[in-house]
Short mmCIF file of N, CA and C in Angstrom, two decimals:
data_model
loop_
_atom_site.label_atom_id
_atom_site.label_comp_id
_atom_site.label_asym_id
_atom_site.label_seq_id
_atom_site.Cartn_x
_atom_site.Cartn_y
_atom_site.Cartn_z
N UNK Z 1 106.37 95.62 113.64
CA UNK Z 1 106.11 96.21 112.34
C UNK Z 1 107.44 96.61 111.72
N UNK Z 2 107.71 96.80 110.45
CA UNK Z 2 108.43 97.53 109.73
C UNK Z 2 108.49 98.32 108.80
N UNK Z 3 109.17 99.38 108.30
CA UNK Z 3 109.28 100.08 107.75
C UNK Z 3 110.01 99.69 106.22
N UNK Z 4 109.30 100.10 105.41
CA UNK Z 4 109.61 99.57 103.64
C UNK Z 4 109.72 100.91 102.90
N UNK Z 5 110.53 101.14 102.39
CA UNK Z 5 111.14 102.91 101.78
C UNK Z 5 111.83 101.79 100.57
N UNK Z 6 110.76 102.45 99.41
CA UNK Z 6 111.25 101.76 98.17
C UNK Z 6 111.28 100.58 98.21
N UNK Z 7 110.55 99.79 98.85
CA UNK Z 7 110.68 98.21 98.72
C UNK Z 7 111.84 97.73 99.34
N UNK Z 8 112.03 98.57 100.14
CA UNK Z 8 113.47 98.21 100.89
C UNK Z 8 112.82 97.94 102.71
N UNK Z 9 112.83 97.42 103.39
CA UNK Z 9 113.01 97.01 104.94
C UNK Z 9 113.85 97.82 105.44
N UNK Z 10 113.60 99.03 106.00
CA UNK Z 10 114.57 99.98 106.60
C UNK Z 10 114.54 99.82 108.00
N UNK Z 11 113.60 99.21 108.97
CA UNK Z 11 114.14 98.47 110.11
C UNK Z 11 112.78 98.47 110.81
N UNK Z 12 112.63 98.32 112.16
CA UNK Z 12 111.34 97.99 112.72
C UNK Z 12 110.81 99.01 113.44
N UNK Z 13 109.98 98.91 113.75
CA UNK Z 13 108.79 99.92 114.55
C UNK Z 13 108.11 99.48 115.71
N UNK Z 14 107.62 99.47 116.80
CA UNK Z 14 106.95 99.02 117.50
C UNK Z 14 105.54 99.64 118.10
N UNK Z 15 104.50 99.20 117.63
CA UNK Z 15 103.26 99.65 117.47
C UNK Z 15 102.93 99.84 119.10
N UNK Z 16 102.43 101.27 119.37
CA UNK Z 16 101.63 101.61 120.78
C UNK Z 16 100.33 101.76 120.66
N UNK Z 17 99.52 100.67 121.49
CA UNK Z 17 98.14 100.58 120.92
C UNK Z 17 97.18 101.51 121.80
N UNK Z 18 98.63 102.35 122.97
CA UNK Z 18 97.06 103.31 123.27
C UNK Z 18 97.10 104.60 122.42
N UNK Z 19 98.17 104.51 121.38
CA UNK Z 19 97.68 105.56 120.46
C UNK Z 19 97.70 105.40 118.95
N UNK Z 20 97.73 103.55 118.75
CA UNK Z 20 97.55 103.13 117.34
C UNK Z 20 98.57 104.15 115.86
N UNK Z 21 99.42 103.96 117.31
CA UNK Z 21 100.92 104.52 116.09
C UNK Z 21 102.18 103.67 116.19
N UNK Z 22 102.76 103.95 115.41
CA UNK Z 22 104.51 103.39 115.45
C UNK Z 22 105.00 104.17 114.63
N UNK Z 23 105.63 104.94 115.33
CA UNK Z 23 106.70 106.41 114.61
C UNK Z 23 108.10 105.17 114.70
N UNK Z 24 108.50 105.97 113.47
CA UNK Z 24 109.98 105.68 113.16
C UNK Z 24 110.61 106.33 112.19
N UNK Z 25 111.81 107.54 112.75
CA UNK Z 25 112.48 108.36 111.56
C UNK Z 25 113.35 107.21 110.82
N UNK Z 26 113.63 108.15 109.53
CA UNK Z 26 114.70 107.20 108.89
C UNK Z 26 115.63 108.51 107.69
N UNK Z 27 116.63 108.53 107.98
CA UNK Z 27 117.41 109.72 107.29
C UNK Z 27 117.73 109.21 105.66
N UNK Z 28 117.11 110.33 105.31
CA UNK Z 28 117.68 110.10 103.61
C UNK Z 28 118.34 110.43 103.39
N UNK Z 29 119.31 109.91 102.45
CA UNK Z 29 120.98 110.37 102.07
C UNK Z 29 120.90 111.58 100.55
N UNK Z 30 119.71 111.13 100.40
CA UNK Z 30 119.37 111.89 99.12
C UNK Z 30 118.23 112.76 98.36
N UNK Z 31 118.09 113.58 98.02
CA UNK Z 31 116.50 113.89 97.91
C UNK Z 31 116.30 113.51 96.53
N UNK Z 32 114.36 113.30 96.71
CA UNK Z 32 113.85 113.12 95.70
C UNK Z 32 112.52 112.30 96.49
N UNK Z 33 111.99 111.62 95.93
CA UNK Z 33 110.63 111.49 96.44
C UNK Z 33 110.84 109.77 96.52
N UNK Z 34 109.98 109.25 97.48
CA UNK Z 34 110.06 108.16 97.73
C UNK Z 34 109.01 107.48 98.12
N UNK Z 35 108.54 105.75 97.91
CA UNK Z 35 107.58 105.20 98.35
C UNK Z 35 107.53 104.56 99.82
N UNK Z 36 106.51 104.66 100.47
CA UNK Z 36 106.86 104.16 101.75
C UNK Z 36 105.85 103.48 102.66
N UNK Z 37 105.78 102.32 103.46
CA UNK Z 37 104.33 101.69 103.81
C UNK Z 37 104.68 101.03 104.86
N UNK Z 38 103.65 100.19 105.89
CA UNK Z 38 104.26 99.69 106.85
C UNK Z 38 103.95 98.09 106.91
N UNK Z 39 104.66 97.19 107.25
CA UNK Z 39 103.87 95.99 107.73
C UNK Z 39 103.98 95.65 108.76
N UNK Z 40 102.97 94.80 109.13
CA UNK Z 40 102.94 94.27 110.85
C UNK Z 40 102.51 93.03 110.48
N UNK Z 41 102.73 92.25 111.34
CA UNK Z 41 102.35 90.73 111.98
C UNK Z 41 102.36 90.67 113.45
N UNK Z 42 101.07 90.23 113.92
CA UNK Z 42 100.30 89.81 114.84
C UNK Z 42 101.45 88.46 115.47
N UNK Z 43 100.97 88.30 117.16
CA UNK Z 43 101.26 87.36 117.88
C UNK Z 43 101.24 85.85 117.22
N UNK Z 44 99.78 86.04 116.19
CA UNK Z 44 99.11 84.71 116.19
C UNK Z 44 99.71 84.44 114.40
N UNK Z 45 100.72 85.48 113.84
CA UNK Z 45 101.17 85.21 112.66
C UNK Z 45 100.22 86.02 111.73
N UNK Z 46 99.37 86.58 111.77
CA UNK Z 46 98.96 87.01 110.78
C UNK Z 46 99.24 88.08 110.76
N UNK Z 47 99.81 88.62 108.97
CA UNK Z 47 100.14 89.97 108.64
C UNK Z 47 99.49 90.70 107.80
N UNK Z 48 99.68 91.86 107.75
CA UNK Z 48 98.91 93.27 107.27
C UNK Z 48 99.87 94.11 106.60
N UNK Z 49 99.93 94.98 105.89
CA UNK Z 49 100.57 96.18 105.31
C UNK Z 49 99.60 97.26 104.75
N UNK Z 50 100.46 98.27 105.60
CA UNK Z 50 99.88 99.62 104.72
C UNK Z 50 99.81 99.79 103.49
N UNK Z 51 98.95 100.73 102.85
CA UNK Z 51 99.01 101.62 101.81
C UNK Z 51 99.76 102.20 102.05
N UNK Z 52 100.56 101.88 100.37
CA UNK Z 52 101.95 102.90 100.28
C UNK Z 52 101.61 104.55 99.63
N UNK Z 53 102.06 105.08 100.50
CA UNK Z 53 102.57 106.69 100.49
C UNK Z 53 103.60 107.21 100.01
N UNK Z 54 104.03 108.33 99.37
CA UNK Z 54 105.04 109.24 99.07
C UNK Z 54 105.39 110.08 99.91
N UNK Z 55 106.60 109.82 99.61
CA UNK Z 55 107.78 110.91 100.82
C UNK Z 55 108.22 111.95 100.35
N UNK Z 56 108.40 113.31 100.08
CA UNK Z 56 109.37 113.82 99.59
C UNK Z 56 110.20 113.87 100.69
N UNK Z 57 111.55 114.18 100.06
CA UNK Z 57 112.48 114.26 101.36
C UNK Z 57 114.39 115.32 100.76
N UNK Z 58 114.49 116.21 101.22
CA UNK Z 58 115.32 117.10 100.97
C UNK Z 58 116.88 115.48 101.41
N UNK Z 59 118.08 116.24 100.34
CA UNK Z 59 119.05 115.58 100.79
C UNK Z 59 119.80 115.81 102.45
N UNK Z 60 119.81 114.84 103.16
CA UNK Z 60 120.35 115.11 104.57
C UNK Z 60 119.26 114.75 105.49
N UNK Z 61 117.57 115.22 105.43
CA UNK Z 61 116.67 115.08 106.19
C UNK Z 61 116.43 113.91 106.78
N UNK Z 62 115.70 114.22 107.78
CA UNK Z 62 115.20 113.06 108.63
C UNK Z 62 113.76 113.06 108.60
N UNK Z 63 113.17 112.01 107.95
CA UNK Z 63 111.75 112.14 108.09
C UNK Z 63 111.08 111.11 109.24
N UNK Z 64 109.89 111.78 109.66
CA UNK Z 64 109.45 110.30 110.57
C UNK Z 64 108.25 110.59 110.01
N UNK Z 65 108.07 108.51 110.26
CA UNK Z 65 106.73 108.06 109.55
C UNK Z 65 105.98 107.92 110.83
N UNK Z 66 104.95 108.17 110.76
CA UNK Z 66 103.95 108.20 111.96
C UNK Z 66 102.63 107.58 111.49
N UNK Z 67 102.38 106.48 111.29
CA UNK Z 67 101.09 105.60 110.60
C UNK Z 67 100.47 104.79 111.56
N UNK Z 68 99.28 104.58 111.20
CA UNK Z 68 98.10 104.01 112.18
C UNK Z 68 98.67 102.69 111.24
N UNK Z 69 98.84 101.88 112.38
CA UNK Z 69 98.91 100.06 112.37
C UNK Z 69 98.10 99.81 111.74
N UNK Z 70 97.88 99.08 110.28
CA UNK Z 70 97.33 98.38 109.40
C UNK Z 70 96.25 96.84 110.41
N UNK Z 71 95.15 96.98 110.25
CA UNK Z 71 94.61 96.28 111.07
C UNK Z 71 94.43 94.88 110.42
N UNK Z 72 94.54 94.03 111.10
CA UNK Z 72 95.03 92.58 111.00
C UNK Z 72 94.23 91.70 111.02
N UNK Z 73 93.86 90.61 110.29
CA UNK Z 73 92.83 89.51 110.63
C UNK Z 73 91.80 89.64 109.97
#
């Protein structure tokens, strides 16, 4: 999976399915509020993406995204 902050690919995630999460912080350089969603693709190629969410986020912070894997197929 990966992580998309503003339509941007901020790097990957790796989904744990005995608790149907994939946490991944990502530090903002700046505050103000931000869009943010996840996608995944399956073994067999098929992909999914979250509903995108808002971040607020103070300048300096580290936020982690903690989202249930967008289900696939």
């Amino acid at each position: 999976c990966s992580l998309f902050i503003d339509g941007t690919n901020v790097g990957s995630m790796t989904y744990d399915s005995s608790t149907s999460a994939s946490p991944r912080s990502y530090p903002f350089s700046t505050a103000g509020t931000f869009s943010a969603y996840v996608s995944c693709t399956d073994n067999a190629g098929n992909s999914s993406s979250s509903s995108s969410g808002s971040v607020v986020a103070s300048a300096g912070s580290t936020t982690v995204v903690d989202t249930t894997a967008p289900v696939v197929g």
